[in-house]
Amino acid sequence: MLISEELLKEYGAETEVFDSSYVIFSEGDKPKNYYQIVEGRIKLNNYNEEGKELIFAILEKGLSVCELLLFIDKTYPVNAITFEKCTVLKLPKAQFEKLLDDHPKISRDMNKFLSERLYYKYIMLTRSAL
């Protein structure tokens, strides 16, 4: 788990339960919240010009959902859709930023996590280009 449930709740996170196939956010939406999965799975996808679904990731318990977009002024390039009934902690962006400011170790851990994900994506891109 990236951030403990207790700490997220201390900063105002709310627990939300979503049914299967629920759209948490859509491509083009502006990021407003930090989401962390407590139970269930969420897919990140979008659709190409022919309407074919492209799945970019399947996120499970303990992972956050597109948190990297909370650090930049861009819209979501993907949809986040539940695979099954999911329980998610949702923390407003301003409270997420305060949490990171108040807890430098968590901020460093988040940077490390994001760096590892980017490194993995870079490795996968370079291998697929060969």
PDB file of C-alpha atoms in Angstrom:
ATOM      1  CA  MET A   1       0.000   0.000   0.000  1.00  0.00           C
ATOM      2  CA  LEU A   2       1.434   3.335  -1.013  1.00  0.00           C
ATOM      3  CA  ILE A   3      -0.104   5.366   1.794  1.00  0.00           C
ATOM      4  CA  SER A   4      -1.729   3.870   4.874  1.00  0.00           C
ATOM      5  CA  GLU A   5      -5.508   3.961   4.962  1.00  0.00           C
ATOM      6  CA  GLU A   6      -5.394   5.586   8.395  1.00  0.00           C
ATOM      7  CA  LEU A   7      -3.217   8.462   7.194  1.00  0.00           C
ATOM      8  CA  LEU A   8      -5.368   9.042   4.128  1.00  0.00           C
ATOM      9  CA  LYS A   9      -8.453   9.182   6.341  1.00  0.00           C
ATOM     10  CA  GLU A  10      -6.701  11.608   8.716  1.00  0.00           C
ATOM     11  CA  TYR A  11      -6.365  13.979   5.759  1.00  0.00           C
ATOM     12  CA  GLY A  12     -10.010  13.612   4.771  1.00  0.00           C
ATOM     13  CA  ALA A  13     -10.106  10.628   2.418  1.00  0.00           C
ATOM     14  CA  GLU A  14     -13.539   9.128   1.941  1.00  0.00           C
ATOM     15  CA  THR A  15     -14.256   5.475   1.291  1.00  0.00           C
ATOM     16  CA  GLU A  16     -16.266   4.892  -1.859  1.00  0.00           C
ATOM     17  CA  VAL A  17     -17.678   1.601  -3.107  1.00  0.00           C
ATOM     18  CA  PHE A  18     -18.224   1.183  -6.843  1.00  0.00           C
ATOM     19  CA  ASP A  19     -20.075  -1.580  -8.673  1.00  0.00           C
ATOM     20  CA  SER A  20     -18.491  -3.487 -11.541  1.00  0.00           C
ATOM     21  CA  SER A  21     -18.029  -1.469 -14.767  1.00  0.00           C
ATOM     22  CA  TYR A  22     -18.262   1.864 -12.932  1.00  0.00           C
ATOM     23  CA  VAL A  23     -16.376   4.723 -14.610  1.00  0.00           C
ATOM     24  CA  ILE A  24     -14.348   6.485 -11.893  1.00  0.00           C
ATOM     25  CA  PHE A  25     -13.023   9.049 -14.354  1.00  0.00           C
ATOM     26  CA  SER A  26     -12.951   9.421 -18.125  1.00  0.00           C
ATOM     27  CA  GLU A  27     -10.345  10.379 -20.677  1.00  0.00           C
ATOM     28  CA  GLY A  28     -10.257  14.183 -20.831  1.00  0.00           C
ATOM     29  CA  ASP A  29     -11.386  14.744 -17.227  1.00  0.00           C
ATOM     30  CA  LYS A  30      -9.241  16.985 -15.041  1.00  0.00           C
ATOM     31  CA  PRO A  31      -7.632  15.156 -12.084  1.00  0.00           C
ATOM     32  CA  LYS A  32      -9.190  16.314  -8.819  1.00  0.00           C
ATOM     33  CA  ASN A  33      -8.558  13.404  -6.422  1.00  0.00           C
ATOM     34  CA  TYR A  34      -6.016  10.853  -5.298  1.00  0.00           C
ATOM     35  CA  TYR A  35      -7.479   7.326  -5.545  1.00  0.00           C
ATOM     36  CA  GLN A  36      -6.114   4.267  -3.764  1.00  0.00           C
ATOM     37  CA  ILE A  37      -7.636   0.805  -4.154  1.00  0.00           C
ATOM     38  CA  VAL A  38      -8.664  -0.931  -0.928  1.00  0.00           C
ATOM     39  CA  GLU A  39     -10.397  -3.910  -2.574  1.00  0.00           C
ATOM     40  CA  GLY A  40     -11.014  -4.953  -6.176  1.00  0.00           C
ATOM     41  CA  ARG A  41      -9.405  -4.194  -9.533  1.00  0.00           C
ATOM     42  CA  ILE A  42      -9.531  -1.210 -11.879  1.00  0.00           C
ATOM     43  CA  LYS A  43      -8.519  -1.077 -15.526  1.00  0.00           C
ATOM     44  CA  LEU A  44      -7.032   1.912 -17.282  1.00  0.00           C
ATOM     45  CA  ASN A  45      -8.147   1.987 -20.903  1.00  0.00           C
ATOM     46  CA  ASN A  46      -9.145   4.031 -23.879  1.00  0.00           C
ATOM     47  CA  TYR A  47     -10.540   3.342 -27.334  1.00  0.00           C
ATOM     48  CA  ASN A  48      -8.873   3.822 -30.713  1.00  0.00           C
ATOM     49  CA  GLU A  49     -10.526   5.341 -33.804  1.00  0.00           C
ATOM     50  CA  GLU A  50     -12.150   2.004 -34.693  1.00  0.00           C
ATOM     51  CA  GLY A  51     -13.642   1.732 -31.195  1.00  0.00           C
ATOM     52  CA  LYS A  52     -11.283  -1.049 -30.170  1.00  0.00           C
ATOM     53  CA  GLU A  53     -10.438  -1.079 -26.461  1.00  0.00           C
ATOM     54  CA  LEU A  54      -6.799  -0.650 -25.477  1.00  0.00           C
ATOM     55  CA  ILE A  55      -6.015  -1.680 -21.887  1.00  0.00           C
ATOM     56  CA  PHE A  56      -2.945   0.041 -20.456  1.00  0.00           C
ATOM     57  CA  ALA A  57      -2.965  -1.366 -16.921  1.00  0.00           C
ATOM     58  CA  ILE A  58      -4.913  -3.444 -14.466  1.00  0.00           C
ATOM     59  CA  LEU A  59      -4.535  -2.045 -10.962  1.00  0.00           C
ATOM     60  CA  GLU A  60      -5.127  -4.083  -7.821  1.00  0.00           C
ATOM     61  CA  LYS A  61      -5.487  -3.658  -4.076  1.00  0.00           C
ATOM     62  CA  GLY A  62      -3.005  -1.218  -2.570  1.00  0.00           C
ATOM     63  CA  LEU A  63      -2.226   0.661  -5.772  1.00  0.00           C
ATOM     64  CA  SER A  64      -3.058   4.236  -6.602  1.00  0.00           C
ATOM     65  CA  VAL A  65      -4.854   5.270  -9.792  1.00  0.00           C
ATOM     66  CA  CYS A  66      -3.141   7.769 -12.148  1.00  0.00           C
ATOM     67  CA  GLU A  67      -1.630   9.695  -9.247  1.00  0.00           C
ATOM     68  CA  LEU A  68       1.113  11.100 -11.463  1.00  0.00           C
ATOM     69  CA  LEU A  69      -1.399  13.455 -13.084  1.00  0.00           C
ATOM     70  CA  LEU A  70      -1.937  15.231  -9.765  1.00  0.00           C
ATOM     71  CA  PHE A  71       1.553  16.713 -10.193  1.00  0.00           C
ATOM     72  CA  ILE A  72       1.004  18.279 -13.626  1.00  0.00           C
ATOM     73  CA  ASP A  73      -1.717  20.335 -15.283  1.00  0.00           C
ATOM     74  CA  LYS A  74      -2.945  17.747 -17.802  1.00  0.00           C
ATOM     75  CA  THR A  75      -6.173  15.823 -18.298  1.00  0.00           C
ATOM     76  CA  TYR A  76      -6.504  12.069 -17.981  1.00  0.00           C
ATOM     77  CA  PRO A  77      -5.366  10.249 -21.159  1.00  0.00           C
ATOM     78  CA  VAL A  78      -7.287   7.130 -20.060  1.00  0.00           C
ATOM     79  CA  ASN A  79     -10.500   5.957 -18.430  1.00  0.00           C
ATOM     80  CA  ALA A  80     -10.515   4.233 -15.021  1.00  0.00           C
ATOM     81  CA  ILE A  81     -13.189   1.526 -14.934  1.00  0.00           C
ATOM     82  CA  THR A  82     -13.838  -1.051 -12.236  1.00  0.00           C
ATOM     83  CA  PHE A  83     -13.567  -4.734 -13.175  1.00  0.00           C
ATOM     84  CA  GLU A  84     -15.599  -5.797 -10.181  1.00  0.00           C
ATOM     85  CA  LYS A  85     -17.066  -4.250  -7.077  1.00  0.00           C
ATOM     86  CA  CYS A  86     -14.306  -2.002  -5.716  1.00  0.00           C
ATOM     87  CA  THR A  87     -13.611  -0.105  -2.539  1.00  0.00           C
ATOM     88  CA  VAL A  88     -11.492   2.989  -3.103  1.00  0.00           C
ATOM     89  CA  LEU A  89     -10.150   5.733  -0.866  1.00  0.00           C
ATOM     90  CA  LYS A  90     -10.619   9.146  -2.472  1.00  0.00           C
ATOM     91  CA  LEU A  91      -8.666  12.170  -1.260  1.00  0.00           C
ATOM     92  CA  PRO A  92      -9.048  15.658  -2.793  1.00  0.00           C
ATOM     93  CA  LYS A  93      -5.947  16.918  -4.597  1.00  0.00           C
ATOM     94  CA  ALA A  94      -5.319  19.810  -2.163  1.00  0.00           C
ATOM     95  CA  GLN A  95      -5.384  17.425   0.820  1.00  0.00           C
ATOM     96  CA  PHE A  96      -3.116  14.983  -1.021  1.00  0.00           C
ATOM     97  CA  GLU A  97      -0.595  17.778  -1.612  1.00  0.00           C
ATOM     98  CA  LYS A  98      -0.784  18.782   2.069  1.00  0.00           C
ATOM     99  CA  LEU A  99      -0.221  15.160   3.117  1.00  0.00           C
ATOM    100  CA  LEU A 100       2.909  14.988   0.960  1.00  0.00           C
ATOM    101  CA  ASP A 101       4.162  18.346   2.290  1.00  0.00           C
ATOM    102  CA  ASP A 102       3.614  17.189   5.879  1.00  0.00           C
ATOM    103  CA  HIS A 103       5.224  13.762   5.323  1.00  0.00           C
ATOM    104  CA  PRO A 104       8.454  14.061   3.304  1.00  0.00           C
ATOM    105  CA  LYS A 105       9.174  10.318   3.543  1.00  0.00           C
ATOM    106  CA  ILE A 106       5.853   9.496   1.888  1.00  0.00           C
ATOM    107  CA  SER A 107       6.625  12.091  -0.761  1.00  0.00           C
ATOM    108  CA  ARG A 108      10.013  10.419  -1.411  1.00  0.00           C
ATOM    109  CA  ASP A 109       8.338   6.995  -1.499  1.00  0.00           C
ATOM    110  CA  MET A 110       5.840   8.333  -4.028  1.00  0.00           C
ATOM    111  CA  ASN A 111       8.694   9.702  -6.164  1.00  0.00           C
ATOM    112  CA  LYS A 112      10.438   6.333  -5.999  1.00  0.00           C
ATOM    113  CA  PHE A 113       7.247   4.510  -6.958  1.00  0.00           C
ATOM    114  CA  LEU A 114       6.647   6.833  -9.918  1.00  0.00           C
ATOM    115  CA  SER A 115      10.274   6.513 -11.000  1.00  0.00           C
ATOM    116  CA  GLU A 116      10.075   2.712 -10.929  1.00  0.00           C
ATOM    117  CA  ARG A 117       6.930   2.764 -13.051  1.00  0.00           C
ATOM    118  CA  LEU A 118       8.507   5.122 -15.586  1.00  0.00           C
ATOM    119  CA  TYR A 119      11.661   2.987 -15.689  1.00  0.00           C
ATOM    120  CA  TYR A 120       9.605  -0.145 -16.336  1.00  0.00           C
ATOM    121  CA  LYS A 121       7.687   1.601 -19.132  1.00  0.00           C
ATOM    122  CA  TYR A 122      10.957   2.794 -20.667  1.00  0.00           C
ATOM    123  CA  ILE A 123      12.383  -0.752 -20.598  1.00  0.00           C
ATOM    124  CA  MET A 124       9.210  -2.141 -22.184  1.00  0.00           C
ATOM    125  CA  LEU A 125       9.254   0.516 -24.921  1.00  0.00           C
ATOM    126  CA  THR A 126      12.904  -0.060 -25.784  1.00  0.00           C
ATOM    127  CA  ARG A 127      12.412  -3.852 -25.908  1.00  0.00           C
ATOM    128  CA  SER A 128       9.340  -3.573 -28.115  1.00  0.00           C
ATOM    129  CA  ALA A 129      11.302  -1.349 -30.521  1.00  0.00           C
ATOM    130  CA  LEU A 130      13.925  -4.069 -31.093  1.00  0.00           C
TER     131      LEU A 130
END
